[in-house]
Coordinates of C-alpha atoms in Angstrom, one line a residue:
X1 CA 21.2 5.4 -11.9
X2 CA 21.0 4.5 -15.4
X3 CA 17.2 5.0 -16.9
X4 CA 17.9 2.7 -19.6
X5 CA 18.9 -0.2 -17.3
X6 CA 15.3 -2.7 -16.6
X7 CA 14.6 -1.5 -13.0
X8 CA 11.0 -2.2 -13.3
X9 CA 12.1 -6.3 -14.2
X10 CA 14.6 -6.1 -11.3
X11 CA 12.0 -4.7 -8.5
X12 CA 9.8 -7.1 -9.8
X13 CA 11.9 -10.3 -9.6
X14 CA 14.2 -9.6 -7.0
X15 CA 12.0 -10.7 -4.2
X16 CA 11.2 -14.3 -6.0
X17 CA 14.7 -14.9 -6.9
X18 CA 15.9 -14.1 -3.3
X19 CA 13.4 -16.3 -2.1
X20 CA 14.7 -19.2 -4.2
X21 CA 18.0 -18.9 -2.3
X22 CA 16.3 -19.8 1.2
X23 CA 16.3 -23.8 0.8
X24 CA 20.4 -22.6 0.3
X25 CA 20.9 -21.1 3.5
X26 CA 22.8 -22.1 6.4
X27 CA 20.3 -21.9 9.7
X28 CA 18.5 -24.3 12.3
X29 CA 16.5 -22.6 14.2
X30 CA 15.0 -19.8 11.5
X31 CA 17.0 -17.1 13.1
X32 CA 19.2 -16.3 9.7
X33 CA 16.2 -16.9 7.1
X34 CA 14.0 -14.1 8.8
X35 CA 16.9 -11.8 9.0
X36 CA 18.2 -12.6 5.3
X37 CA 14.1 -12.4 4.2
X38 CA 14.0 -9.1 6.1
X39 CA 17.1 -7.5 4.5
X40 CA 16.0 -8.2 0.9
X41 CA 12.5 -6.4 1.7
X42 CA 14.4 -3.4 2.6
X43 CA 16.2 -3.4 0.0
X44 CA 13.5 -4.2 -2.5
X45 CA 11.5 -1.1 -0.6
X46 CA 14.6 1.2 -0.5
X47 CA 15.6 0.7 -4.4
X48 CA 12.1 1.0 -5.2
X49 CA 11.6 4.6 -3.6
X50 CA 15.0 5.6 -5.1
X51 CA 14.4 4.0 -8.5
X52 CA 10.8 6.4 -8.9
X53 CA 12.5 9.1 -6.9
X54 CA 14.9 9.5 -10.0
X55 CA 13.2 7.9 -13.0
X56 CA 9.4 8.7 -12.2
X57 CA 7.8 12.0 -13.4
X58 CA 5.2 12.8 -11.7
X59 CA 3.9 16.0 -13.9
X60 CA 3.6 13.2 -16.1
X61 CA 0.4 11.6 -17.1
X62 CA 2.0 9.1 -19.5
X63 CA 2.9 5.7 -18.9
X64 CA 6.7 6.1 -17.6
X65 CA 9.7 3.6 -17.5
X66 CA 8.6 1.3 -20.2
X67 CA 10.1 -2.3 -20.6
X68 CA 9.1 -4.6 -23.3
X69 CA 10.5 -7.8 -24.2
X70 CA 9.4 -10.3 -26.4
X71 CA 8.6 -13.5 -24.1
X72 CA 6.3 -15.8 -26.1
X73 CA 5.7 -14.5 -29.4
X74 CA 4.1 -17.5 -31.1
X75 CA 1.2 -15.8 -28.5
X76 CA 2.1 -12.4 -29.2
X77 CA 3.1 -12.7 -24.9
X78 CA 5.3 -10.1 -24.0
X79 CA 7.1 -9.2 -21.1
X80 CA 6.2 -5.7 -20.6
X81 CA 6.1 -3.4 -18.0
X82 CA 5.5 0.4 -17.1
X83 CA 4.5 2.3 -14.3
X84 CA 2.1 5.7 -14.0
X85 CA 0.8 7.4 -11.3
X86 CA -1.8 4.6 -10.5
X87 CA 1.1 2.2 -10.2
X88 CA 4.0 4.0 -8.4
X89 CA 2.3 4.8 -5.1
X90 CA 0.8 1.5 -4.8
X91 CA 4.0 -0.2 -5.8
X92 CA 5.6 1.8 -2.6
X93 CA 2.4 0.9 -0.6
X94 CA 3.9 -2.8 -1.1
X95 CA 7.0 -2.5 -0.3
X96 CA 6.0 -0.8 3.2
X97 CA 3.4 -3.1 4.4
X98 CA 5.3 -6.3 3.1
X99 CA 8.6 -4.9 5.0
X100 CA 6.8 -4.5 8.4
X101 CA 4.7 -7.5 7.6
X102 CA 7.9 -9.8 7.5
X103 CA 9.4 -7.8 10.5
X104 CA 6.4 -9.1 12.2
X105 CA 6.5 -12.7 11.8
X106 CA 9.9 -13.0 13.8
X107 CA 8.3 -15.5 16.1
X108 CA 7.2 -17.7 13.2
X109 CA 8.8 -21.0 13.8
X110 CA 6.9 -23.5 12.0
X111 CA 8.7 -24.0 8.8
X112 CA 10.5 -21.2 8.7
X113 CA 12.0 -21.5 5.4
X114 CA 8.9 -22.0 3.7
X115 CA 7.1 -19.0 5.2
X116 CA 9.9 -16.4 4.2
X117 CA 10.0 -18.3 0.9
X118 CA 5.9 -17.7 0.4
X119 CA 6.4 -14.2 1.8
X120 CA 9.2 -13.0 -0.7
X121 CA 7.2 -14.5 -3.7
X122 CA 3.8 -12.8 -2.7
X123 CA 5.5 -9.7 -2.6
X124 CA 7.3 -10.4 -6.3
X125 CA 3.8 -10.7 -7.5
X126 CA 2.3 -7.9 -5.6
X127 CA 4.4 -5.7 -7.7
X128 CA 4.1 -7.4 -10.6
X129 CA 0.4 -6.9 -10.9
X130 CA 0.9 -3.0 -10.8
X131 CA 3.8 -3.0 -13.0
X132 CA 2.8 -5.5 -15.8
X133 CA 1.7 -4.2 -19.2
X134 CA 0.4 -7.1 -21.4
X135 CA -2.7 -8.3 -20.6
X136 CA -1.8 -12.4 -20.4
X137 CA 1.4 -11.3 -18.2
X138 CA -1.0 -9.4 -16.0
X139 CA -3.5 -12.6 -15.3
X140 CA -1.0 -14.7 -14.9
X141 CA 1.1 -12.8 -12.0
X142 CA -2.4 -12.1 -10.9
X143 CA -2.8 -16.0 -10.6
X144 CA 0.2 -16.8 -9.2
X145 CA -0.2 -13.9 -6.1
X146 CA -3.0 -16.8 -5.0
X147 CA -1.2 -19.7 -4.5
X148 CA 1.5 -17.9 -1.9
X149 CA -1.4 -16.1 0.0
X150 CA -3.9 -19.6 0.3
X151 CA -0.7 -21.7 1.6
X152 CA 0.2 -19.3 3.9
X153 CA -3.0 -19.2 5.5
X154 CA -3.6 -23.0 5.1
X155 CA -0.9 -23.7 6.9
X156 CA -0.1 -20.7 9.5
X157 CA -3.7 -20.2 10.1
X158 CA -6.4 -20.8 12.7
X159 CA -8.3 -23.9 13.5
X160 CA -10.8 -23.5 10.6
X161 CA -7.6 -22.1 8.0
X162 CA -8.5 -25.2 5.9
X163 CA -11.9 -23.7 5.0
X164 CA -10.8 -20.0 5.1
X165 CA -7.9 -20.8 2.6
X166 CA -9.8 -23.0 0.1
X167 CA -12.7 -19.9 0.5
X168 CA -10.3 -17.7 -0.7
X169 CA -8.9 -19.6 -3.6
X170 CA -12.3 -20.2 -5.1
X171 CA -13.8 -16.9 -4.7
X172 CA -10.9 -15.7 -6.2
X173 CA -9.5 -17.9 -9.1
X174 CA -12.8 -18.3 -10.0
X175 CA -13.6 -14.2 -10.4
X176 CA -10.2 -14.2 -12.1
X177 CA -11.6 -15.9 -15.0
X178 CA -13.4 -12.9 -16.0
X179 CA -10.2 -11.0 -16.7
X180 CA -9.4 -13.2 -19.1
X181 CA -12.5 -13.5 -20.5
X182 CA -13.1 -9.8 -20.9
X183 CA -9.2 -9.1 -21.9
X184 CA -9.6 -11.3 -24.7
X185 CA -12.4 -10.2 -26.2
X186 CA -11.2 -7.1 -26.0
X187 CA -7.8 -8.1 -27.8
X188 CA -9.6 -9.7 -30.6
X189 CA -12.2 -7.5 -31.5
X190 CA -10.9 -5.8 -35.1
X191 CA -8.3 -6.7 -37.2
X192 CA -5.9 -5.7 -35.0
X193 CA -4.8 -8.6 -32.2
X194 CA -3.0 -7.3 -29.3
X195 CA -2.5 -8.1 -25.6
X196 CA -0.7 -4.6 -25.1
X197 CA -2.8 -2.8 -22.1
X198 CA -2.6 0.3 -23.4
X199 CA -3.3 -0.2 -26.9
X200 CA -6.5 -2.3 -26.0
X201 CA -7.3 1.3 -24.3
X202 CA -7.5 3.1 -27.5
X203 CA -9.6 0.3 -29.5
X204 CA -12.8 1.8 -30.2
X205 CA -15.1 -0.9 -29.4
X206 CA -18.7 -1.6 -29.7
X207 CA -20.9 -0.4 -26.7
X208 CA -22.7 -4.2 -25.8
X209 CA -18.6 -5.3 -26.1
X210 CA -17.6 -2.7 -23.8
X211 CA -20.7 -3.1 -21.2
X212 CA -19.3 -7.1 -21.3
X213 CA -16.1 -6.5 -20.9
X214 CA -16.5 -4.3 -18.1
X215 CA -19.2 -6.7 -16.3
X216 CA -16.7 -9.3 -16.1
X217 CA -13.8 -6.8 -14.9
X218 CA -16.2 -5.8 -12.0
X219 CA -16.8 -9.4 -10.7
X220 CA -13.3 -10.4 -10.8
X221 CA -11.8 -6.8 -9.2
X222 CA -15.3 -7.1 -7.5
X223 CA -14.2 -10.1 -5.4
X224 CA -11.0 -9.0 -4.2
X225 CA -11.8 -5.6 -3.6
X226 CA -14.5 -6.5 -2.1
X227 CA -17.7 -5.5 -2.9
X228 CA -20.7 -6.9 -1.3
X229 CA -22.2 -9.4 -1.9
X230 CA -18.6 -11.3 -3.2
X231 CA -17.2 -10.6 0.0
X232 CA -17.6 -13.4 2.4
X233 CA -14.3 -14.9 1.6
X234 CA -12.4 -11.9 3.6
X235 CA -13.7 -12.0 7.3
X236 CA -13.3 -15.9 7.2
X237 CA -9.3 -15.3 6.1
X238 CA -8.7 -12.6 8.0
X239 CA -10.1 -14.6 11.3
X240 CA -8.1 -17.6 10.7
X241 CA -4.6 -15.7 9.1
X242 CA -1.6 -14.7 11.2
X243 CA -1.4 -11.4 11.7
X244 CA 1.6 -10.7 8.9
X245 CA -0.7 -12.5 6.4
X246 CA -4.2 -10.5 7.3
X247 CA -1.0 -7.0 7.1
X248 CA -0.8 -7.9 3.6
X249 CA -4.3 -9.3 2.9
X250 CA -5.9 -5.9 4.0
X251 CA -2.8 -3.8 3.4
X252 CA -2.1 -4.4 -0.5
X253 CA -4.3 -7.4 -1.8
X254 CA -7.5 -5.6 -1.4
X255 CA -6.1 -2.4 -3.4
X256 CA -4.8 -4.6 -6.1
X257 CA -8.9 -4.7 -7.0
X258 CA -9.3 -1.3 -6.6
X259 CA -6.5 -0.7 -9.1
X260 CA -8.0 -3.2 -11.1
X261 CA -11.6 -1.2 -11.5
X262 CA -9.7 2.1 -12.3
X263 CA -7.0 0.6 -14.8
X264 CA -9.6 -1.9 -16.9
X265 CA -12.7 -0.7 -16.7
X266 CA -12.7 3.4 -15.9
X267 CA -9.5 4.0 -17.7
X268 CA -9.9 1.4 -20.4
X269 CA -14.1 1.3 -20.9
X270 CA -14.8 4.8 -20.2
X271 CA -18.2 4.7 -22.2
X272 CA -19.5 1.7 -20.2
X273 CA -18.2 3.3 -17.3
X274 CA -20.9 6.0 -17.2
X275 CA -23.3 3.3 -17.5
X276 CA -21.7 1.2 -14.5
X277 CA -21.2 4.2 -12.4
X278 CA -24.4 4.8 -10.3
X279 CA -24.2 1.1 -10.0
X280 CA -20.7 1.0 -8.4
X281 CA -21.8 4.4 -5.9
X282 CA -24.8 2.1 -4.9
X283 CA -22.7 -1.0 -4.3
X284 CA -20.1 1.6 -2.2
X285 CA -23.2 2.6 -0.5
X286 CA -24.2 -0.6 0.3
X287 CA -20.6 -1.9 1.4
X288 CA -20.3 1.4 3.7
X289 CA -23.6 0.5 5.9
X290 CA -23.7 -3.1 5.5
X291 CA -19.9 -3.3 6.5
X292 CA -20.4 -0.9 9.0
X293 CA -23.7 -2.5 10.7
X294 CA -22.1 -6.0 10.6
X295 CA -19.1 -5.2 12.1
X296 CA -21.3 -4.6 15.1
X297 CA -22.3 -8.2 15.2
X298 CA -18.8 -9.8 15.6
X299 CA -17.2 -10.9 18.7
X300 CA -14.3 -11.9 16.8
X301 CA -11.4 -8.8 16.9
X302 CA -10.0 -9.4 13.6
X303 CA -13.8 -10.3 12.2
X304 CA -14.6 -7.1 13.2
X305 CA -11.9 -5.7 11.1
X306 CA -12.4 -7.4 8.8
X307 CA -15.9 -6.2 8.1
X308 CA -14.4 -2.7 8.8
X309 CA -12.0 -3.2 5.7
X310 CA -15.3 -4.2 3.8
X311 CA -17.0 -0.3 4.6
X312 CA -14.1 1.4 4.1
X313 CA -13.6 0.1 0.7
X314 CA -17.1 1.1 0.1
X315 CA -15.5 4.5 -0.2
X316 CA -13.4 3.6 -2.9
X317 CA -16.3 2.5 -5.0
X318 CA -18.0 6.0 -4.4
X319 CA -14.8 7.9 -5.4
X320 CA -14.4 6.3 -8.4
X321 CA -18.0 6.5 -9.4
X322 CA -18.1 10.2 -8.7
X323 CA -17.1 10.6 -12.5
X324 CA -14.8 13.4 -11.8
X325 CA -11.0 13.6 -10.8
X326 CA -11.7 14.9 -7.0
X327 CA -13.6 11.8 -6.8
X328 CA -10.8 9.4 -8.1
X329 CA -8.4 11.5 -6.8
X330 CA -9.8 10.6 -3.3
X331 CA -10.4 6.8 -4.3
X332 CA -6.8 6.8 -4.7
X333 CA -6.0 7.9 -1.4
X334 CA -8.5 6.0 0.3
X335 CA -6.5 3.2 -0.7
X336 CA -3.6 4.1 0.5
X337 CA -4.6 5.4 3.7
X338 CA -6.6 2.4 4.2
X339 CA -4.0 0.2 3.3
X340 CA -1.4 1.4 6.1
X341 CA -4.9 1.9 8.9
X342 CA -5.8 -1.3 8.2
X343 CA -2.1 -3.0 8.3
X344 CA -1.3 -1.2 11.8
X345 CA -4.5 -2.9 13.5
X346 CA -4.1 -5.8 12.2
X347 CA -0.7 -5.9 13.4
X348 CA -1.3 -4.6 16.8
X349 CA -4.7 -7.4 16.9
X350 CA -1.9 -9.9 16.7
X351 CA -0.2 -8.2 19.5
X352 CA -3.4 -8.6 21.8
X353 CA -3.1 -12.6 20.6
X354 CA -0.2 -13.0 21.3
X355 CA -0.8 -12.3 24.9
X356 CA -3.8 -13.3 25.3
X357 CA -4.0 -16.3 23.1
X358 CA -8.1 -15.4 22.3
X359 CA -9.7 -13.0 19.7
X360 CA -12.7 -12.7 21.5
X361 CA -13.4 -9.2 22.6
X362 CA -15.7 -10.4 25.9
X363 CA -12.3 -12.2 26.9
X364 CA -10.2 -9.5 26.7
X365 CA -11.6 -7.0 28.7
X366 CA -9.4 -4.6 30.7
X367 CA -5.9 -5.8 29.6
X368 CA -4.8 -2.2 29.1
X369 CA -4.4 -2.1 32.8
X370 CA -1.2 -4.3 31.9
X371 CA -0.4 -3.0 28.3
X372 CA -1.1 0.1 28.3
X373 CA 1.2 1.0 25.2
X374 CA -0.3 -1.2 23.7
X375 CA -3.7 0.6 24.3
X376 CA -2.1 3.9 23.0
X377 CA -1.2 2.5 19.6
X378 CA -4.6 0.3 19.0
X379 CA -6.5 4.0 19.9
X380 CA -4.4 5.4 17.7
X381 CA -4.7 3.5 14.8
X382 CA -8.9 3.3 15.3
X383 CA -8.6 7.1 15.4
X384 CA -7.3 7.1 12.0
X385 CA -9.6 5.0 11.3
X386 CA -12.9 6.4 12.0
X387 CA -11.3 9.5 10.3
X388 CA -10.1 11.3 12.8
X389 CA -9.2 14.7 11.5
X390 CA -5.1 15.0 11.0
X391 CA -4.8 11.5 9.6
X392 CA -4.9 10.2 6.6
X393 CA -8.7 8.8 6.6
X394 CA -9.9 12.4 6.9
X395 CA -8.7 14.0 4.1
X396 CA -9.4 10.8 1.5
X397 CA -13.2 10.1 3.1
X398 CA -13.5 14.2 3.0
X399 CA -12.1 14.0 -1.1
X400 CA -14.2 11.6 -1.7
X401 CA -17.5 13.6 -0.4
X402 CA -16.3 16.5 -2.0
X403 CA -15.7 14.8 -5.6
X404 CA -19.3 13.4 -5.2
X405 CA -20.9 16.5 -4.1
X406 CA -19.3 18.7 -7.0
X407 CA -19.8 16.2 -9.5
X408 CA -22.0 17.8 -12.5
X409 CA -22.8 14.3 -13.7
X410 CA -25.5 13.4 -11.0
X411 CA -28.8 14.9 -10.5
X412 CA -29.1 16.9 -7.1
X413 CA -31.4 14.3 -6.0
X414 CA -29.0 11.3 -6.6
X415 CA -26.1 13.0 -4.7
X416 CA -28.4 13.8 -1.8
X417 CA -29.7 10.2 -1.3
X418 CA -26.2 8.8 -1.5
X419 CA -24.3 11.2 0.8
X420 CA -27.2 10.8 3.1
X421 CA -26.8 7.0 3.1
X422 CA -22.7 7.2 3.0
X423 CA -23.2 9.9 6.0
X424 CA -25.3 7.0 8.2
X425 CA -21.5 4.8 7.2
X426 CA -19.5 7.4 8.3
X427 CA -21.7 7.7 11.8
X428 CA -21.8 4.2 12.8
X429 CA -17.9 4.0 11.7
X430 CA -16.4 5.6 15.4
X431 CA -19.8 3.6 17.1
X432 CA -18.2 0.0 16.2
X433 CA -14.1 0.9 16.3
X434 CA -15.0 2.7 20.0
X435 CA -17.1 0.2 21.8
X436 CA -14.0 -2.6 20.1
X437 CA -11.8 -0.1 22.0
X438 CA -13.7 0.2 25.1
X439 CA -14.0 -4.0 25.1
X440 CA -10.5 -4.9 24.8
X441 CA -8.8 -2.4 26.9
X442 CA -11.2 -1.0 29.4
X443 CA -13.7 -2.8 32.1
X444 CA -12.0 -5.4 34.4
X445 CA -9.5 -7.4 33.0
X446 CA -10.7 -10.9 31.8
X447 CA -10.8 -12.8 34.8
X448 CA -8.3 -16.5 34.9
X449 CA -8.1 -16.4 31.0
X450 CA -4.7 -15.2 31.6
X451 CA -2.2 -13.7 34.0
X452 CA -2.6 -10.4 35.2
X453 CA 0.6 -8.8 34.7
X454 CA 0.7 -9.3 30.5
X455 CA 3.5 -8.1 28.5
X456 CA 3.3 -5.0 26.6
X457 CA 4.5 -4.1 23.1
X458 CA 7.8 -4.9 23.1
X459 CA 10.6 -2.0 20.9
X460 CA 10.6 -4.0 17.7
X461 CA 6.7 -4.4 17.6
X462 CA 6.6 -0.6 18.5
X463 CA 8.4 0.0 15.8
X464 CA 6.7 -1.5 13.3
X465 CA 3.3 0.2 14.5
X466 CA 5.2 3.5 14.3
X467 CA 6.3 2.7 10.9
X468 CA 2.9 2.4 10.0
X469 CA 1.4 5.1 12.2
X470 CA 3.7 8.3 11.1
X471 CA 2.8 7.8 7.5
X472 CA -1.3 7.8 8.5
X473 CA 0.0 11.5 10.5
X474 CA 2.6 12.6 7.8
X475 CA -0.3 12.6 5.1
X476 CA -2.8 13.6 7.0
X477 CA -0.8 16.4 7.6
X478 CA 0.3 17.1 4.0
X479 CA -1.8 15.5 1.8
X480 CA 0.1 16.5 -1.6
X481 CA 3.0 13.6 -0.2
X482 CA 0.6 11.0 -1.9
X483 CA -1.5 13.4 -4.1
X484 CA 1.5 14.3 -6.1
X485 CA 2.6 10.8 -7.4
X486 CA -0.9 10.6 -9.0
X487 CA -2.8 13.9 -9.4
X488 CA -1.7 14.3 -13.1
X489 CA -2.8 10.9 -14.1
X490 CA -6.3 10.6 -12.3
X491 CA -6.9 14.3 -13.6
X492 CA -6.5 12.8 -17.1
X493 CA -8.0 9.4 -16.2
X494 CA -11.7 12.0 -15.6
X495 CA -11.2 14.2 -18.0
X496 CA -11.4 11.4 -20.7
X497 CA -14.1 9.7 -19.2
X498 CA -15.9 13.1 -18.5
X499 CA -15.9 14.1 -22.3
X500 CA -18.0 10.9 -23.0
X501 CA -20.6 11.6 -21.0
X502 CA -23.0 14.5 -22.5
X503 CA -23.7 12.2 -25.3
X504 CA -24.9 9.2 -22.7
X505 CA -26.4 12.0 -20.6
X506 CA -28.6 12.6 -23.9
X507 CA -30.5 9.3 -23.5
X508 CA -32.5 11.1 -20.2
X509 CA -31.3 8.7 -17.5
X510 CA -33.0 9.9 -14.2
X511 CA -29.5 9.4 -12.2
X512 CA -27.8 11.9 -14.3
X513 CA -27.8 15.6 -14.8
X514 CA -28.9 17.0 -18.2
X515 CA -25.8 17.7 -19.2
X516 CA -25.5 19.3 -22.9
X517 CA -21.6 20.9 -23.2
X518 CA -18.0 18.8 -23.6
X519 CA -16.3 18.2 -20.7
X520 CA -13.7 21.2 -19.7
X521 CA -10.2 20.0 -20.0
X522 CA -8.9 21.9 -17.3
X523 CA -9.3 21.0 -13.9
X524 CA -12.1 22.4 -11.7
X525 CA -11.7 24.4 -8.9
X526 CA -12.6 21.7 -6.5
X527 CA -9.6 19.6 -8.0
X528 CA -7.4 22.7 -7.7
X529 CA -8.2 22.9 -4.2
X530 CA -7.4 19.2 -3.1
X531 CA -4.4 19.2 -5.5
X532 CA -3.1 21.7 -3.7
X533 CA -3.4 20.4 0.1

C-alpha cells in the first residue's frame, strides 16, 4: 500500500458515502441492504487493521499518518487528520463493535434502508472523531455522531424512546458547547491563531486560561463519558435502544469521552491537569460505588447495565488521574476491554428480549432451562466483567490499581482512602452482575409470560458473541496485543505531565506528595512490568 495515498480520509468517509448509496439499491424486503451494509463494515474494519498494520509505528510516540488539506481557509478550517497511539486502537475498537453491531440488527425490518443508512454514517463519524486534527473539524464530526445515534433510538426504541432520545441530544449537544468554547479560547490566545490540535498543545498559556479551558473539556467529555452526576441520560437510552444501538452506545460512544479527557485536557493542559486530577480520582470514586450500588436497584436488565457501564468507567477516571503512565496506560485498556464486555451483554440482553419480549429480570427467571447456550455466553461475558482473572477486565482494573498505588504524586494517605473506596466498587461489582445472573437464568422459569421451550442462540448470534468474547480472552491472555499500539504514546503523554508537577507540588496541597526533583524521563519499573505483559 502506498503511505502517501489519504487512507485516513478514505476509512473515514467510506462508511458515509456507502451509506448514501442505500436509497440506490434494488431490495423489498431489507434482505440486500443489511447484507450490502454488512459487507462495507467489513471492509471498512479489514482495510483499517491492514492500513495501521503497515503504515502505523507503534515505537512511535509521534502523531503518524498525517493528512492536511485546506477546507475553509477564510476560517483557517482544515481538513486534517492523524492518528497516534490514542487513536489507532480505538479506531479498530470501532470497526469491531460497529461490524457485529450491524450483524446483529438482521431482524430489523422497520425502515430498513434508513437504519443501515444511520448505522454506516455513525460509524463514519465514530472514526472521524479519533482521527480528526483541527479543532472545528473535530466538533463538528463530534456533532454530527448525535444526530445518527438520537434518530436511531427515536425511532427503533422502546415505548419511552421519545424521551430517552431527546435526553440524549440535550445532555449532549448541550456539554458539546464547551469544546468549542474552550478550543477557541485556546486558539486565540497570543498572536498566533490556530485551530491545529497539536499546535494549540504547545501554546504556553496562562494558568486561569488553562484551568478554563479544561473545566469546560471535563463537562463536555464529562457527559458522554459519563461521570456522575451528568449521567442520567445513559440508563434511560440504553433501556429504550435496540440492542445494536445500546452495542455501540456502550461499545464506542462512551470511549469517545474518555479519549476526549486524555487528548484535550491531560495531553493538551497538563498544568491544569495536576490541579483537576484528585478531582477526576474522586469523581472515578464516586462513579465506581454509586454505579455499583445503583445497579442493585434496577429491575430493568439493560438498566442494570447500564449503571454497570457507569462504575466501570469510574475506572477510567482513576487511571487517568493517577498522574503516571501505568495509570493511563490501564485507563486505556479499560476502555477497550470495556468497550467489547459491555457490547457482548448488551448483545446477548437483546437475545433474552428477543425471546422473551420483557427486560424485567423477576420475569425472566429460569429460562436457561430452555437456552442454556445462551446462559453460557451471558456468564461468560459477566465473568469478564466483574474481572474475572484471564480476561481482559483483570488486567486493565489490576493496571489501574497498580498506577495509583505507585504513583509518587499522592500522599500515602490519599492513595489509601481511594483504593479503599475503589476496593468497596470492585466488591459489590460480582454482587450485582451474579444475583442478574442467578435472576435471569436460574429459579423456575417465569410462569405463562412465555412458552416453555424458548429458542436458544441461534449460529449467527453465536457468532457474533464469540467475536466479541475471544478478544476479552485473547487480551487477557496477552495483554501487550493492546498495550503495544499505545504504550509509547501514554508513556510520553505522563512523562510530560509528570515534569510539571514538583513545581505545583511546591504550593503544599494536602492531596499531594512533597515532591522536590523533575520527573525521570525513563519509565518506571512498574511501567516496565505492565509493558511487558
Amino acid at each position: 500500500m502506498n503511505a502517501q495515498f489519504p487512507w485516513l480520509t478514505v476509512l473515514t468517509v467510506l462508511p458515509l458515502v456507502a451509506a448514501l448509496l442505500i436509497p440506490l439499491l434494488p431490495d423489498r424486503d431489507g434482505k440486500t441492504v443489511r447484507w450490502y451494509a454488512l459487507a462495507i463494515a467489513l471492509v471498512e474494519f479489514a482495510l483499517s487493521a491492514t492500513v495501521f498494520w503497515q503504515h502505523y509505528d507503534g515505537q512511535s510516540a509521534q502523531i503518524q499518518m498525517v493528512e492536511t488539506v485546506a477546507w475553509l481557509p477564510q476560517i483557517g478550517l482544515n481538513w486534517s487528520l492523524a492518528v497516534d497511539g490514542l487513536a489507532v486502537p480505538l479506531i479498530l475498537l470501532t470497526g469491531l463493535v460497529n461490524t457485529v453491531a450491524i450483524f446483529a440488527a438482521w431482524q430489523v425490518k422497520q425502515k430498513p434502508r434508513l437504519f443501515y443508512f444511520l448505522m454506516l454514517a455513525l460509524y463514519s463519524a465514530q472514526v472521524g472523531v479519533f482521527a480528526a486534527q483541527d479543532l472545528i473539524l473535530f466538533f463538528l464530526i463530534w456533532e454530527l455522531e448525535l444526530v445518527p445515534v438520537y434518530l436511531l433510538i427515536s425511532i427503533w426504541g422502546g415505548p419511552k424512546r421519545q424521551y430517552a432520545a431527546t435526553k440524549f441530544i440535550l445532555y449532549t449537544a448541550v456539554g458539546s458547547v464547551f469544546i468549542l468554547l474552550a478550543g477557541l479560547a485556546m486558539a486565540f490566545y497570543g498572536g498566533d491563531v490556530t485551530l491545529n490540535m497539536a499546535a494549540l498543545g504547545l501554546k504556553d498559556y496562562p494558568l486561569a486560561l488553562e484551568l478554563f479551558a479544561y473545566a469546560g473539556f471535563l463537562l463536555a467529555f464529562g457527559v458522554k463519558l459519563p461521570i456522575f452526576p451528568l449521567h442520567t441520560w445513559l440508563p434511560d437510552a440504553h433501556g429504550e435502544a435496540s440492542a445494536p444501538v445500546s452495542m455501540v452506545l456502550a461499545g464506542v460512544l462512551l470511549k469517545m469521552g474518555g479519549y476526549g479527557l486524555i487528548r484535550f485536557n491531560l495531553q493538551m493542559l497538563p498544568d491544569a491537569h495536576i490541579y483537576f486530577a484528585p478531582v477526576l480520582i474522586a469523581l472515578g470514586v464516586v462513579n465506581i460505588v454509586y454505579g455499583a450500588l445503583t445497579a442493585f436497584a434496577q429491575e430493568n436488565l439493560k438498566r442494570r447495565l447500564a449503571y454497570s457501564s457507569i462504575s466501570h468507567m469510574g475506572f477510567v477516571l482513576l487511571g487517568i488521574g493517577a498522574l503516571n503512565s501505568v495509570g493511563l496506560n490501564g485507563a486505556m485498556l479499560q476502555m477497550l476491554s470495556h468497550g467489547l464486555i459491555a457490547a457482548v451483554l448488551f448483545f446477548l440482553a437483546g437475545v433474552t428480549y428477543d425471546r422473551t419480549h420483557t427486560l424485567a429480570m423477576e420475569k425472566m427467571s429460569g429460562i436457561a432451562q430452555s437456552m442454556p447456550k445462551t446462559f453460557a455466553l451471558f456468564t461468560a461475558g459477566s465473568m469478564a466483567s466483574l474481572a474475572l482473572p484471564g480476561m481482559s477486565g483483570f488486567v486493565s482494573e489490576l493496571t489501574i490499581f497498580l498506577g495509583l498505588t505507585s504513583s509518587d504524586a499522592y500522599s500515602t494517605t490519599f492513595k489509601v482512602g481511594v483504593i479503599f473506596l475503589a476496593a468497596v466498587g470492585l466488591i459489590l461489582t460480582p454482587v450485582y452482575l451474579l444475583s442478574m445472573v442467578r435472576r435471569v437464568f436460574t429459579g423456575q422459569q417465569g410462569g405463562d409470560m412465555f412458552d416453555k421451550l424458548l429458542l436458544d442462540i441461534n449460529p449467527r448470534e453465536t457468532f457474533i458473541a464469540l467475536s466479541l468474547l475471544l478478544p476479552i480472552l485473547a487480551v487477557g491472555m496477552y495483554p501487550k496485543l493492546a498495550t503495544q499500539t499505545y504504550d509509547v504514546t501514554t508513556t510520553a503523554i505522563a512523562t510530560q505531565v509528570h515534569a510539571a508537577l514538583p513545581a505545583i507540588a511546591q504550593h503544599h496541597l494536602p492531596l499531594y506528595a512533597q515532591l522536590t526533583q523533575s520527573a525521570p524521563t525513563l519509565p518506571t519499573e512498574a511501567t516496565v512490568a505492565v509493558s511487558n505483559l
